[in-house]
Every structure is written in C-alpha cells, then in structure tokens.
XYZ file of C-alpha atoms in Angstrom:
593
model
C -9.306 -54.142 28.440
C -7.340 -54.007 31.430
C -3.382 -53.344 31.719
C -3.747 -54.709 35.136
C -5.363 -58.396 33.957
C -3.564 -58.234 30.242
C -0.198 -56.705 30.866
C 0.364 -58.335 34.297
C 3.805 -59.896 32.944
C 4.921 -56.683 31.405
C 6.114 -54.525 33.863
C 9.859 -53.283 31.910
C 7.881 -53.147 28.615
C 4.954 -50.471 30.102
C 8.016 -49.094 31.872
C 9.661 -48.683 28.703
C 6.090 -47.164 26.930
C 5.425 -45.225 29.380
C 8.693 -43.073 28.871
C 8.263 -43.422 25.364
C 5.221 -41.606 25.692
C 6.639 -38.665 27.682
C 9.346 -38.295 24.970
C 6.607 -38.124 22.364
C 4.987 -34.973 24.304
C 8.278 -33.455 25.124
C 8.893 -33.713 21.202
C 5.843 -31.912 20.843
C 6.144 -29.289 23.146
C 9.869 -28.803 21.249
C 7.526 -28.105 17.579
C 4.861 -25.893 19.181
C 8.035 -23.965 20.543
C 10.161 -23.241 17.084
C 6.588 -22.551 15.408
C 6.094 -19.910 18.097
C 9.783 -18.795 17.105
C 9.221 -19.021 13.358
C 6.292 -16.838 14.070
C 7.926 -14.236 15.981
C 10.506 -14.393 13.792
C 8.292 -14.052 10.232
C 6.127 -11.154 12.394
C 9.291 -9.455 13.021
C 10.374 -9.664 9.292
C 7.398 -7.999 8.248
C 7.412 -5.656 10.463
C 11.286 -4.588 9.514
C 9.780 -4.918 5.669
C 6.923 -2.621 6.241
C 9.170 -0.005 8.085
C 11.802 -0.311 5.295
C 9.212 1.182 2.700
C 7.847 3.422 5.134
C 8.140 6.996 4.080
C 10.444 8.975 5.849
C 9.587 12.212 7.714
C 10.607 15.006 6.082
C 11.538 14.449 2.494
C 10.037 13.569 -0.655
C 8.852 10.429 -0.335
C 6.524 11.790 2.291
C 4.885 14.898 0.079
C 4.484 11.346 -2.914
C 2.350 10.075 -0.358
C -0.630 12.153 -1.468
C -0.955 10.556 -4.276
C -4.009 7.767 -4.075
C -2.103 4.911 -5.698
C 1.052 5.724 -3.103
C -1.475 6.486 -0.032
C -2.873 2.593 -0.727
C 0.493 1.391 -0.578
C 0.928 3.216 2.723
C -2.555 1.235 4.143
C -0.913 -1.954 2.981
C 2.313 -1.413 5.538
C -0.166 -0.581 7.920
C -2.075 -3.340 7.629
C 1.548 -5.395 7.237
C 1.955 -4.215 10.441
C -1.303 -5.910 11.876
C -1.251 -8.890 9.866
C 2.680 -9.252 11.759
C 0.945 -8.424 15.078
C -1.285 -11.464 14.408
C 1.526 -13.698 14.082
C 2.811 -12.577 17.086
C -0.675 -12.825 18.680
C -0.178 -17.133 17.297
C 2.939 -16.882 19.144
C 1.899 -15.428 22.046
C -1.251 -18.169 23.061
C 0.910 -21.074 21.704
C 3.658 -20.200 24.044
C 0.775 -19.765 27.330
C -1.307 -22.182 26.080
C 0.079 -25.304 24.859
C 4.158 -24.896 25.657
C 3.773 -23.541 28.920
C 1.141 -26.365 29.844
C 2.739 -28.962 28.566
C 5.477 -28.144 30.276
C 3.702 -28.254 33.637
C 2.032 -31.202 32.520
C 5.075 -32.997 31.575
C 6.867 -32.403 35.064
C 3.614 -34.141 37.019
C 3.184 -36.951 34.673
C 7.197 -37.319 35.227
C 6.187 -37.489 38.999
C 3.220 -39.878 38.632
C 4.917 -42.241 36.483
C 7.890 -42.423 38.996
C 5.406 -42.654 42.025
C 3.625 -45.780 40.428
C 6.589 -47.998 39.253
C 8.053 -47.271 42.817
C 5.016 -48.915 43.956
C 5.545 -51.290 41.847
C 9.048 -52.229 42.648
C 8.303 -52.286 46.277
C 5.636 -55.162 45.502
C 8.137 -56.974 43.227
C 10.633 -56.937 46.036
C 8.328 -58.219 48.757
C 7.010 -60.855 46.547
C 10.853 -61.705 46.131
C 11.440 -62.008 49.836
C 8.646 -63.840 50.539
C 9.682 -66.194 47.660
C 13.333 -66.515 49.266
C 11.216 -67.233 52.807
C 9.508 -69.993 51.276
C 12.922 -71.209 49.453
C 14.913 -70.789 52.863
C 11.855 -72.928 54.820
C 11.729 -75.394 51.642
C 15.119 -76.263 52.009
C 15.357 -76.166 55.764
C 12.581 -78.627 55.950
C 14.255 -80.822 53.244
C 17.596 -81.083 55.649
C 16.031 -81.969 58.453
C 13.799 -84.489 57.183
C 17.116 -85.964 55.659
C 18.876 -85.545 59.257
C 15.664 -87.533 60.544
C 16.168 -90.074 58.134
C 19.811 -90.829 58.846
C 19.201 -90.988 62.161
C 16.586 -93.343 62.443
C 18.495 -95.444 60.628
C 21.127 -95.298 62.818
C 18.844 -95.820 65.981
C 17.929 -99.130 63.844
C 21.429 -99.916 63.305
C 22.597 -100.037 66.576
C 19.533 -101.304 67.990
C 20.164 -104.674 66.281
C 24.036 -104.709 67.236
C 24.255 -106.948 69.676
C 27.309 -106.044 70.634
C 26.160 -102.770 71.621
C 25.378 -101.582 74.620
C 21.731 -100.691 75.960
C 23.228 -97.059 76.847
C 24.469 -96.252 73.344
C 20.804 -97.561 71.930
C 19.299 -95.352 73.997
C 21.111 -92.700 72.539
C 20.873 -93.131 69.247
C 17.391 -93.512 69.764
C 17.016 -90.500 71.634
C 18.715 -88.383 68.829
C 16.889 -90.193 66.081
C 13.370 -88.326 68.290
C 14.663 -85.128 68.324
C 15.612 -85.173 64.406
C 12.632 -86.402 63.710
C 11.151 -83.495 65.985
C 12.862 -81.046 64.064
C 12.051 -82.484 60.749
C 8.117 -81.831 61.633
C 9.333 -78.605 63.071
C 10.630 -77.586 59.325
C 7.720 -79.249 57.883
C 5.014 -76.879 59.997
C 7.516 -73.822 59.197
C 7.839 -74.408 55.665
C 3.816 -75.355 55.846
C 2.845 -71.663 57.371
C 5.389 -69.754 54.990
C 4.511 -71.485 51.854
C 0.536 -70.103 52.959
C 1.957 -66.966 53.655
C 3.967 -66.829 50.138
C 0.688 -68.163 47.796
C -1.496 -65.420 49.933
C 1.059 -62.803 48.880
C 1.383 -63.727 45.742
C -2.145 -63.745 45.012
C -2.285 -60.519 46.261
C 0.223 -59.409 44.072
C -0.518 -60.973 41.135
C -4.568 -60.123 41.267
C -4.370 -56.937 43.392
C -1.516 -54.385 43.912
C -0.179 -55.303 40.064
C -3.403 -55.104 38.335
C -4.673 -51.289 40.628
C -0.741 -50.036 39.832
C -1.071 -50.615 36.305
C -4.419 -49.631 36.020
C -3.110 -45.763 37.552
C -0.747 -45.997 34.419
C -2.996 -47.217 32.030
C -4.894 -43.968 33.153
C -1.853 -41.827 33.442
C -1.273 -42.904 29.722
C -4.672 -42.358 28.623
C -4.730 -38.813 30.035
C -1.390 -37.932 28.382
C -2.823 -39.206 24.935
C -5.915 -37.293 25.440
C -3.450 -34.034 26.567
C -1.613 -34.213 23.766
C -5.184 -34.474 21.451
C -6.617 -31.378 23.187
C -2.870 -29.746 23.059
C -3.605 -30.287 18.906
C -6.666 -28.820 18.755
C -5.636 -25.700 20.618
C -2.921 -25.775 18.100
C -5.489 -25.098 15.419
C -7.703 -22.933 17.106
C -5.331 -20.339 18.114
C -4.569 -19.618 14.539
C -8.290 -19.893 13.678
C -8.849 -17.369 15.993
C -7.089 -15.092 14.455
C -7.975 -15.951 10.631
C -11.289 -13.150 10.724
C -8.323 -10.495 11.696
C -6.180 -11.656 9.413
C -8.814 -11.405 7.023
C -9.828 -7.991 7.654
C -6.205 -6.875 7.037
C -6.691 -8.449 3.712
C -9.762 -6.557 3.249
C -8.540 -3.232 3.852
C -6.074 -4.081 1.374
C -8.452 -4.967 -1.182
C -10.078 -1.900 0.201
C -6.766 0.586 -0.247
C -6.693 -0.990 -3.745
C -9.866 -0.127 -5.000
C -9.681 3.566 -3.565
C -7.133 4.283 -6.180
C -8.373 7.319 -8.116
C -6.422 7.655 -10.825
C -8.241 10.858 -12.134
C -7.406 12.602 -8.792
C -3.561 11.641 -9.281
C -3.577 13.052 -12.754
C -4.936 16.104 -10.832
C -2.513 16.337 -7.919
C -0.158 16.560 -10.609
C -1.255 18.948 -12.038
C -1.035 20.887 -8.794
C 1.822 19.997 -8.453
C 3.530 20.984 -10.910
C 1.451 23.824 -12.827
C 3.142 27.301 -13.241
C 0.401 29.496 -13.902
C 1.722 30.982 -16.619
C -0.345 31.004 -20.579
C 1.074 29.517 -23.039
C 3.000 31.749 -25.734
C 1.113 33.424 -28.511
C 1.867 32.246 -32.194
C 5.046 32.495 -33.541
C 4.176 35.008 -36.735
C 5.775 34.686 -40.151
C 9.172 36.454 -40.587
C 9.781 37.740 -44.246
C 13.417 37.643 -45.297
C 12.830 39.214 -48.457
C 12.062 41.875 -46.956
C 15.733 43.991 -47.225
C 15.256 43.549 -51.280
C 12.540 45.430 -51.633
C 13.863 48.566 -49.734
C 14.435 51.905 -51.443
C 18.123 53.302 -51.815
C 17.621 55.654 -48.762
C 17.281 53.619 -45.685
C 17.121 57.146 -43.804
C 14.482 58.196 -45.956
C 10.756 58.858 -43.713
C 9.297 59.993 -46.895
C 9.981 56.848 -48.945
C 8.777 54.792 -46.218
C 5.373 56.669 -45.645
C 5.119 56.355 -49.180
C 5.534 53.011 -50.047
C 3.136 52.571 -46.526
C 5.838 49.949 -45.441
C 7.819 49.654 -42.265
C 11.576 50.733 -42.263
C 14.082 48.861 -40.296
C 16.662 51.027 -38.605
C 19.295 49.394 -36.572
C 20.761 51.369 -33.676
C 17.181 53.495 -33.781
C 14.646 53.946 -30.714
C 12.578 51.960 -29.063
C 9.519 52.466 -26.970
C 9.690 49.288 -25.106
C 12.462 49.213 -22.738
C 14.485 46.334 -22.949
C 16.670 47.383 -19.753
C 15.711 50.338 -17.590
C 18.451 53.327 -17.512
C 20.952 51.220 -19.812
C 22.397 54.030 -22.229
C 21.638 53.562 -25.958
C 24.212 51.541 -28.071
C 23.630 52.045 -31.857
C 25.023 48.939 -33.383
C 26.007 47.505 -37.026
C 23.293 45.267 -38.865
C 22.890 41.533 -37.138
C 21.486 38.472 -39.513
C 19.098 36.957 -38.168
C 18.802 33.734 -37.352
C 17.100 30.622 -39.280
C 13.326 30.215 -38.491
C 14.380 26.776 -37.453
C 16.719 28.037 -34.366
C 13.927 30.404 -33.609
C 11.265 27.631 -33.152
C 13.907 25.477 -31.418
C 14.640 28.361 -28.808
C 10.834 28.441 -28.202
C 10.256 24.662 -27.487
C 13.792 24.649 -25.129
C 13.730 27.956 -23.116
C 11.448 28.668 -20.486
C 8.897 31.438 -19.986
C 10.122 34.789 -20.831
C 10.713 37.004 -18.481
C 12.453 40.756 -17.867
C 16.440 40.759 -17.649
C 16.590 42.402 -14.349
C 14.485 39.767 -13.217
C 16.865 37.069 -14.953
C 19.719 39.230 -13.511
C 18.406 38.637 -9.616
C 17.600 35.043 -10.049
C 20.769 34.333 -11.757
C 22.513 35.773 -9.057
C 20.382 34.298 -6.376
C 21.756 30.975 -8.154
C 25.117 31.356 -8.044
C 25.191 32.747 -4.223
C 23.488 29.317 -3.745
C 19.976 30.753 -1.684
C 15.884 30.465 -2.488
C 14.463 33.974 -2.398
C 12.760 33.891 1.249
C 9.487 35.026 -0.912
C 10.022 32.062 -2.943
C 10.209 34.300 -6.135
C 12.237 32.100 -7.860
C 9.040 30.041 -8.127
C 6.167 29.591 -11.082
C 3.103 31.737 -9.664
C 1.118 28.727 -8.660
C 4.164 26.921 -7.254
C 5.143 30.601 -5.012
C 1.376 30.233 -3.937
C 1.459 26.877 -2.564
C 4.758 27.575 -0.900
C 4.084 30.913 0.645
C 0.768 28.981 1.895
C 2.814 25.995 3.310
C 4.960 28.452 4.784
C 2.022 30.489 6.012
C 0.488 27.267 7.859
C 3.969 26.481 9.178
C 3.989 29.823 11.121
C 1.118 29.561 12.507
C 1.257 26.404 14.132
C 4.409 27.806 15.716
C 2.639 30.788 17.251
C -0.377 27.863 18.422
C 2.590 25.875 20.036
C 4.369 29.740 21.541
C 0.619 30.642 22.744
C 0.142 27.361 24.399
C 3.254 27.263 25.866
C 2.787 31.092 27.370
C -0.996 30.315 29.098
C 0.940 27.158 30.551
C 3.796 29.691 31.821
C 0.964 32.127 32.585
C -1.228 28.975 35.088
C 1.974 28.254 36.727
C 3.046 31.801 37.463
C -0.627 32.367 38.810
C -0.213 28.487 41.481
C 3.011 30.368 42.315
C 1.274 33.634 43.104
C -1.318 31.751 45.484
C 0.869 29.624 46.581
C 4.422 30.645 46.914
C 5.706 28.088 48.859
C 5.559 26.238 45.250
C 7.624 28.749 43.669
C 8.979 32.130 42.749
C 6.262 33.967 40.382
C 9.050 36.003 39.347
C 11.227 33.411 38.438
C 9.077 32.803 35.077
C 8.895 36.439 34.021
C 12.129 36.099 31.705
C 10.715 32.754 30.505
C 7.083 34.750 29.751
C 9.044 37.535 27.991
C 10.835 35.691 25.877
C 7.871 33.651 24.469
C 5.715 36.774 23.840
C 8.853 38.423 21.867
C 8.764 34.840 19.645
C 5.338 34.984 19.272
C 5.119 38.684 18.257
C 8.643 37.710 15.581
C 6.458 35.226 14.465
C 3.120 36.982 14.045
C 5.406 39.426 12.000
C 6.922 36.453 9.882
C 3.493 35.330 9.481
C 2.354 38.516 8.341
C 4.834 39.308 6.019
C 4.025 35.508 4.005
C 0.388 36.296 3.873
C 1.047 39.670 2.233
C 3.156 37.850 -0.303
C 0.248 35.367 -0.609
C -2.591 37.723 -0.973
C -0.278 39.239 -3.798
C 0.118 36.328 -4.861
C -3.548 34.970 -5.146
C -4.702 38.674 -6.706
C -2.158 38.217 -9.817
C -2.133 34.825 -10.867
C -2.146 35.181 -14.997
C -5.205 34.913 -16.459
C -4.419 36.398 -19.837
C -7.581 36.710 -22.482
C -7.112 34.833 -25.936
C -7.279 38.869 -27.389
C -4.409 39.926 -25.452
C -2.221 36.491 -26.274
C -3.382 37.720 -30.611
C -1.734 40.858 -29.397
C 0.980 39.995 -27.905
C 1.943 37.348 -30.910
C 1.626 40.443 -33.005
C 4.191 42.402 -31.009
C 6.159 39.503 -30.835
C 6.340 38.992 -34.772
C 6.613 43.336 -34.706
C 9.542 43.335 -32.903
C 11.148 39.515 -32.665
C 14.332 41.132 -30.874
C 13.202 42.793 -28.449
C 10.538 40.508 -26.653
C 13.247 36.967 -27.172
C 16.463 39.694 -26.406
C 16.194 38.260 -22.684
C 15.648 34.347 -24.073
C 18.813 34.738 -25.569
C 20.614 36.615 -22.620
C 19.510 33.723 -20.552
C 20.571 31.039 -23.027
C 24.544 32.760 -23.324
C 24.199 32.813 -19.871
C 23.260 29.457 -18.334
C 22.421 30.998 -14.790
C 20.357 33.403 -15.961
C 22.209 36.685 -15.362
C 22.370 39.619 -17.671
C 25.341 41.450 -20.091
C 25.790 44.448 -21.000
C 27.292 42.834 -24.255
C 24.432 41.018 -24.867
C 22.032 43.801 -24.136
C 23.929 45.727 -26.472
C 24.084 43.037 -29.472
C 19.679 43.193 -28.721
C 19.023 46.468 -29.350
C 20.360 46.285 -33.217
C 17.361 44.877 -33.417
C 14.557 47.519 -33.059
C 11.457 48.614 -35.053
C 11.947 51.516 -37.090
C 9.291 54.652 -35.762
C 7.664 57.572 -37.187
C 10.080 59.648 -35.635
C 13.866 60.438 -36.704
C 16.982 59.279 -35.495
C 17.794 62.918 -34.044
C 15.107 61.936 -30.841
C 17.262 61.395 -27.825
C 15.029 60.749 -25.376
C 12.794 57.354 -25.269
C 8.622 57.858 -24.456
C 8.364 56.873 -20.726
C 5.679 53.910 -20.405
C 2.525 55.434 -19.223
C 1.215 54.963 -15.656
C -0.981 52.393 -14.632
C -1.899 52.618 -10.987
C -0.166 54.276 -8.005
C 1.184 52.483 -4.978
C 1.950 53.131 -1.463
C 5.446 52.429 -0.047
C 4.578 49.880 3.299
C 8.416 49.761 4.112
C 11.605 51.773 3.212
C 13.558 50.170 0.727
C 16.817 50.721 -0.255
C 17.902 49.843 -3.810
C 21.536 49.463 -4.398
C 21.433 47.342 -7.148
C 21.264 48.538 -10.435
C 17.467 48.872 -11.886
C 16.300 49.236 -8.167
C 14.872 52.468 -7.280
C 14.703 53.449 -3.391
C 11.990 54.849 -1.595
C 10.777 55.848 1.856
C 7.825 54.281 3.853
C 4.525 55.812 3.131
C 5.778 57.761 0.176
C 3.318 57.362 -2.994
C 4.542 56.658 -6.370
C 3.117 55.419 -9.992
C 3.007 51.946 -11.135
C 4.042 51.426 -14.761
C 4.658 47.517 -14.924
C 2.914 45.556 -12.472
C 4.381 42.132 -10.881
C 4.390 39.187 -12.995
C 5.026 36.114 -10.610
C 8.597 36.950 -9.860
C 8.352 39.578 -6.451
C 8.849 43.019 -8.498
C 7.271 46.071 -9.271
C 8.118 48.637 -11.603
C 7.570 52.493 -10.641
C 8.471 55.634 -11.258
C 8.767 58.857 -9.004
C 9.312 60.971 -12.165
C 10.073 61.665 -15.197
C 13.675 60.559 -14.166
C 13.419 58.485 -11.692
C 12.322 54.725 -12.146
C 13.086 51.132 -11.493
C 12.092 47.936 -9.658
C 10.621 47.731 -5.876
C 9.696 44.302 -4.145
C 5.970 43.531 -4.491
C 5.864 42.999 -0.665
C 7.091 46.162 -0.105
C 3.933 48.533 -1.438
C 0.623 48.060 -1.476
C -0.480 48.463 -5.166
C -3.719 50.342 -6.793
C -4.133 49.567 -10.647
C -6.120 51.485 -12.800
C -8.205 49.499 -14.663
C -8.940 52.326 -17.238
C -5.322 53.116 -18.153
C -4.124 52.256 -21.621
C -0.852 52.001 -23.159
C 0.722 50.080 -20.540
C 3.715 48.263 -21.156
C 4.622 44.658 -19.350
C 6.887 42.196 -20.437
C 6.393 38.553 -19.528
C-alpha cells in the first residue's frame, strides 16, 4: 500500500507522523545515552570499590596478602577491575555506535523530511493559484456574459422605440456586439484555464502528491528499520562482551578454589614461630622438706649422713645468676604457692639471662629495634635479617646499574666531547661507588648476623630438656630469678634489689660457707675478635680486633656471647662481633635460656 494513492488527503496528518517519528528516535538516542552514563558511572564505582580494598604499599595489609585466602581476594579486585573495564567497553561502542549515528542520522532525516514537504507545499500552492486562475476566469466570463445580456436587451429595447432615432439604434446595437464579443472572449479564457487547472490538478493529485509521499513513506520506513538495527546493536554490544565478562567470573571461581587452607595454617606458622623448645616439666617441690632437717643447718656431716640435700640461704652458687655482681647473703624467703609458680609459667615468656633482659629493657624504653633485630624470636631475627639482607642488595643492583649508566655516558663524552664534559661525571661516579661499597658493607654485616643466625637456631634433644627440668626443680630460684626480675619490672630491665632477693635462694654444695670464690664455668670453644669492641656497660667485656678469647656461654637468639680472657676477666660481646669455634667435646658448660 501506497501513501501516495491512500494518504493523498493527508498531508498535515503525515506531517504531523512524520515528526512524531523523529521524536521517537531522538527519545531513543536520549536512553542509549544515560545507559552509556549509568555504565560509566557503575564501571567507575567499581573501580573506586576495588581500589578502596586494595592493599596499600608498605604496611600490613600488604605482608596479609600472602596468605591464599587474602591473595584470592586480591584476584577478585583485579578481575573487578576488568569486569568495570567491560562496562566501560558497553559504554564506549554504544556511544560510537548507536548515539553518535543516530545522531547523524537524525540531522539528515531532519533535512529530508523538510526537503519533501517543501515540495509539497510548493505543489499545494500552485494548485491554489491555478484554482484562483480558474475562479478569476469563471467569474470574469460570468460578468460579461451578464454585460452581453443587458445589452442586447437594450439594443432590443430601443430598436422597437419608435421614437428613437436610427443613430441611437445603431448604437445600442453596436455595443450590444462588442459585449457579446467579450462575453465569448471570457468564455474561450475561462475555457483554456479551466483545461489548464483539471491538467494541473491531475498532475497533482496522481503525480507530484503520490512520488512526494512515496519519498516519505520511504524516509519513514528507513527510520523504523534504523531504529530496529539501532536495537539490535544495542544487544550485541553487551553480548560481545558477555565471554569477557565471563572469564572474569571464572578467574574468580578460579581464585576461590586455589584457597589452600593447609598452606595458610603454614604461613602462620612462619610467621609467627620463635624457635625456641618448649620448657621442660615443672618437677615436684616438697614443702615438708624444712621439718625433717637436723638441728644444725651448718652441719656437712649431718647432711652427708642423712644423704639429703641441705638448703643454705646466702651460700654459693655455681651458676651465675649475674656476672661480677658481688655476693649478698640474705635472710630465709618463703616460697611461693605451686599455684603462682605454674601461673608465672603459662604468663611469662621464654626465659632468658638478666643482662640480656637488662639491654632489651633498655632498648624499650629509649624507644629503638636493635639494628640486628635481637630483640626478635630466633626464627623471627632470621626472616628479618634475610628481608633486610634482600633489601640491600637490590640497592647495590639499582647503585651498580646506575654507575655502568654513569660509566656509558662518561665513555659518549670521551669520544665525543662536543656532547659533554667526561669530567663532569667523575664526582657523580665517586659518589655511587662510595654507596655501593657502604652498602656492600651493610650487606655484609646482615649476612654475618644471618649465617649466625641460621647455625644456632635451638634444636634442643628431649635428654637435654629431662635435664634441664631437673636443674630447674634443683634449683627453682635461680633458673625463674630473671622471670621474676622481668615480671617486677614490666620493661624488662634488671635490679640489683631483685638480684639480691634471688640469690637467697641457692642450692646448698659440698663445700662450706668459708669458699669465697665461685667455680668459673668451664670453656667451651674459643673465638676470634672480627672488630674492636668497647664495653661500657656493665657485664660487657672489651676487646681488640683479632685478639682470641674462650667461649663459655654461647648465643642464644638474642646477639650475645659470653667470654672470658681470664680467670678475671669475663662478660658479654655481640655475636656479630667474633667469629665463634665450639668445642663439641667440652663438658660442663653452663647456658641459661
């Protein structure tokens, strides 16, 4: 069907569709545009979300991230990321392919239409002129047949007056011929335009109306079928992107099922493992004990005797509880309820030496980490030193890189100088080789620690942990004397008061009270000094670089050494500063843990 045949009375009504139409696109072309919006908006929402829970450099969250559970949340922002770059990909090919287009397409139809109902006007007028033509001739003809009319009758009139005269006959009948003339005159005229009008109006009505609303019957077809294709690229541009969209999902699903939740358990237990054993058993403390005792307490016979150990408070001890502290013989001390013991044991941490309580307490209250990270549990020094280690060394990579580039330049300057002054990047060239040789030093000093380190991780026997329960229930003061230091003292420093209070509480020897002097603890190893140290703090010992002294307590995860130069002379060294050779035949030596 035919706008042209059908329609050929409806000119203001297509008029009237036809714009209708073009508002219907426009409207269209207004949707595809917020959806593009909405899409750039929601991409850049999860984009903003994703970097939100992001980890940030340098802190915490970023070492949690090794964890498998936290490194498959970190996939999912990634892939958040991609599944928002998607959305802006929608976005994107809406905006070039269907608003940009349509937009285009819009301003030509706009064109077309006007172009054809301008031809259409222009035909409507001329059929309107040559309808007032034919209504100007119509009437035209109709007064001067009238005029004709009248005067013939007239001419008739006076021609049967007698009275008149033959002269005013002859005029009337003379001007009765030339109405009638012009009355045939009007007649032909109004003949030849009323052709003229039913030719054009033929013409208009069966050809120019019908081809100019056929072009808009086409326009309109080609703006429906637009708008259809316009729809299905609608679809397809976020089909096209579904199998991407998809594949984020995937490597979610992916992410989630790479969770390893035995590795996790693992990493924490690198992360947070000590290295030290686990304390021996706590042995059975008889309180009775004081009843059964003879009426001498000073009495070496009774005690060999009775083939029982005396108590003697204020007596000597061979372990050292605090090198070259002077001897304090104190009155009787109760001891305390089996209960507090056992509670002391579950709250404190692992024992260690007072001077070595002493230096971290004061490294606690000046507010600094050891640089060797002695502070630290053994395994938690290790992986420090080793971070620390790594750290270096891709700082002397970056210094060496940076000193061949220096070196490439100064050698373009030296065959070609107009480029440059060779000399010019000697300072620069000596001042990178000093940082890399501070560094290499740096670097070197860490890995000693490590390798120490790494060679005396604990790795007690289940014999020596029996043995040392059994000193521990032999002589209960001495070996928790430093637990309770540490727990008067919540920073971990050292009394003499409390030192003092500890020694009441010795084991009773074979030998007499009238023994001065303490047994040294025997030697077991030597060492070599690597760097002067000078100790100015009290349980420190100095000594010179390359000077060779005896080990009697080797380092236990806290950065010292005990030595001794001779039979008077002994204290603590840093671990990095010797280089340590244990006997592994020597007997009798004495550590404390």
């Amino acid at each position: 069907m035919s706008w042209g045949t059908e329609l050929w009375d409806q000119f203001d009504n297509l008029e009237k569709h036809t714009q209708w139409g073009i508002d219907i696109l426009e409207k269209y072309i207004k949707f595809v545009k917020e959806r593009t919006e909405i899409e750039l908006s929601y991409a850049k929402q999860l984009r903003n979300l994703a970097k939100k829970y992001q980890p940030k450099k340098n802190s915490k969250e970023e070492e949690e991230y090794r964890y498998t559970a936290c490194k498959a949340f970190l996939s999912t922002l990634n892939e958040m990321n991609d599944y928002a770059g998607q959305h802006e990909v929608i976005s994107e090919n809406m905006t070039s392919n269907i608003t940009v287009e349509l937009a285009r397409y819009v301003q030509e139809l706009k064109q077309e239409r006007k172009s054809y109902f301008h031809d259409g006007r222009k035909a409507q007028q001329h059929i309107e002129i040559c309808w007032k033509q034919l209504e100007s001739s119509k009437r035209r003809f109709e007064r001067d047949c009238k005029e004709a009319d009248r005067a013939q009758q007239y001419f008739e009139k006076m021609d049967a007056d007698i009275n008149v005269t033959k002269a005013d006959v002859e005029k009337a009948r003379q001007q009765a011929q030339v109405r009638h003339q012009m009355a045939e005159d009007s007649k032909a005229d109004y003949s030849s335009i009323l052709q003229k009008f039913n030719h054009e109006q033929h013409e208009y009505y069966y050809t120019h109306i019908p081809n100019i609303f056929q072009k808009i019957q086409e326009m309109e077809e080609r703006r429906i079928v637009r708008i259809g294709e316009s729809m299905k690229t609608y679809a397809e541009v976020d089909r096209q992107v579904i199998p991407i969209i998809g594949k984020c999902l995937d490597e979610i699903v992916k992410a989630a099922e790479s969770i390893d939740q035995k590795n996790d358990s693992q990493l924490v237990i690198e992360a947070y493992k000590s290295g030290f054993e686990p304390p021996g058993d706590i042995e059975f403390e008889d309180y009775t004990q004081p009843m059964k005792r003879t009426v001498s307490d000073n009495s070496l016979s009774n005690s060999r005797g009775e083939g029982k150990p005396e108590l003697k408070f204020g007596g000597k001890s061979k372990g050292k509880l605090w090198p070259f502290i002077k001897k304090n013989k104190s009155p009787k001390q109760q001891k305390e309820p089996l209960s507090h013991r056992f509670n002391e044991f579950m709250v404190s941490k692992p024992k260690i030496h007072c001077f070595r309580s002493l230096k971290r307490g004061l490294s606690l209250k000046l507010g600094a980490t050891p640089e060797d990270f002695s502070n630290l549990p053994p395994e938690q020094r290790r992986k420090k030193l080793q971070q620390k280690v790594d750290e270096l060394n891709k700082e002397i990579q970056k210094e060496m890189d940076q000193r061949d580039a220096i070196t490439k330049m100064k050698d373009v300057y030296l065959k070609n100088p107009q480029m440059g002054d060779p000399a010019s990047l000697d300072h620069k060239l000596t001042e990178v080789s000093q940082n890399i040789e501070k560094l290499r030093l740096e670097a070197q000093k860490f890995e000693a620690w490590l390798a120490e380190v790494e060679g005396r991780l604990p790795a007690r026997s289940e014999q020596a942990r029996r043995q040392s329960g059994m000193f521990d229930a032999q002589n209960p003061a001495t070996v928790n004397s430093c637990a309770q230091d540490r727990e008067s003292s919540p920073d971990g420093s050292y009394t003499e008061e409390q030192s003092q209070e500890g020694e009441g509480k010795v084991l009773a020897t074979d030998f007499d009270d009238e023994f001065d002097e303490e047994e040294p603890l025997p030697a077991i190893g030597t060492c070599k000094a690597l760097y002067t140290f000078e100790g100015q703090n009290e349980g420190t010992i100095s000594v010179a670089e390359g000077e060779t002294l005896y080990v009697i307590e080797e380092d236990k995860g806290d950065g010292w050494t005990r030595i001794r130069r001779n039979e008077d002379e002994e204290g603590y060294v840093p671990t990095s500063y010797v280089e340590v050779y244990l006997d592994k035949n020597a007997k009798g030596a004495k550590t404390y843990i």
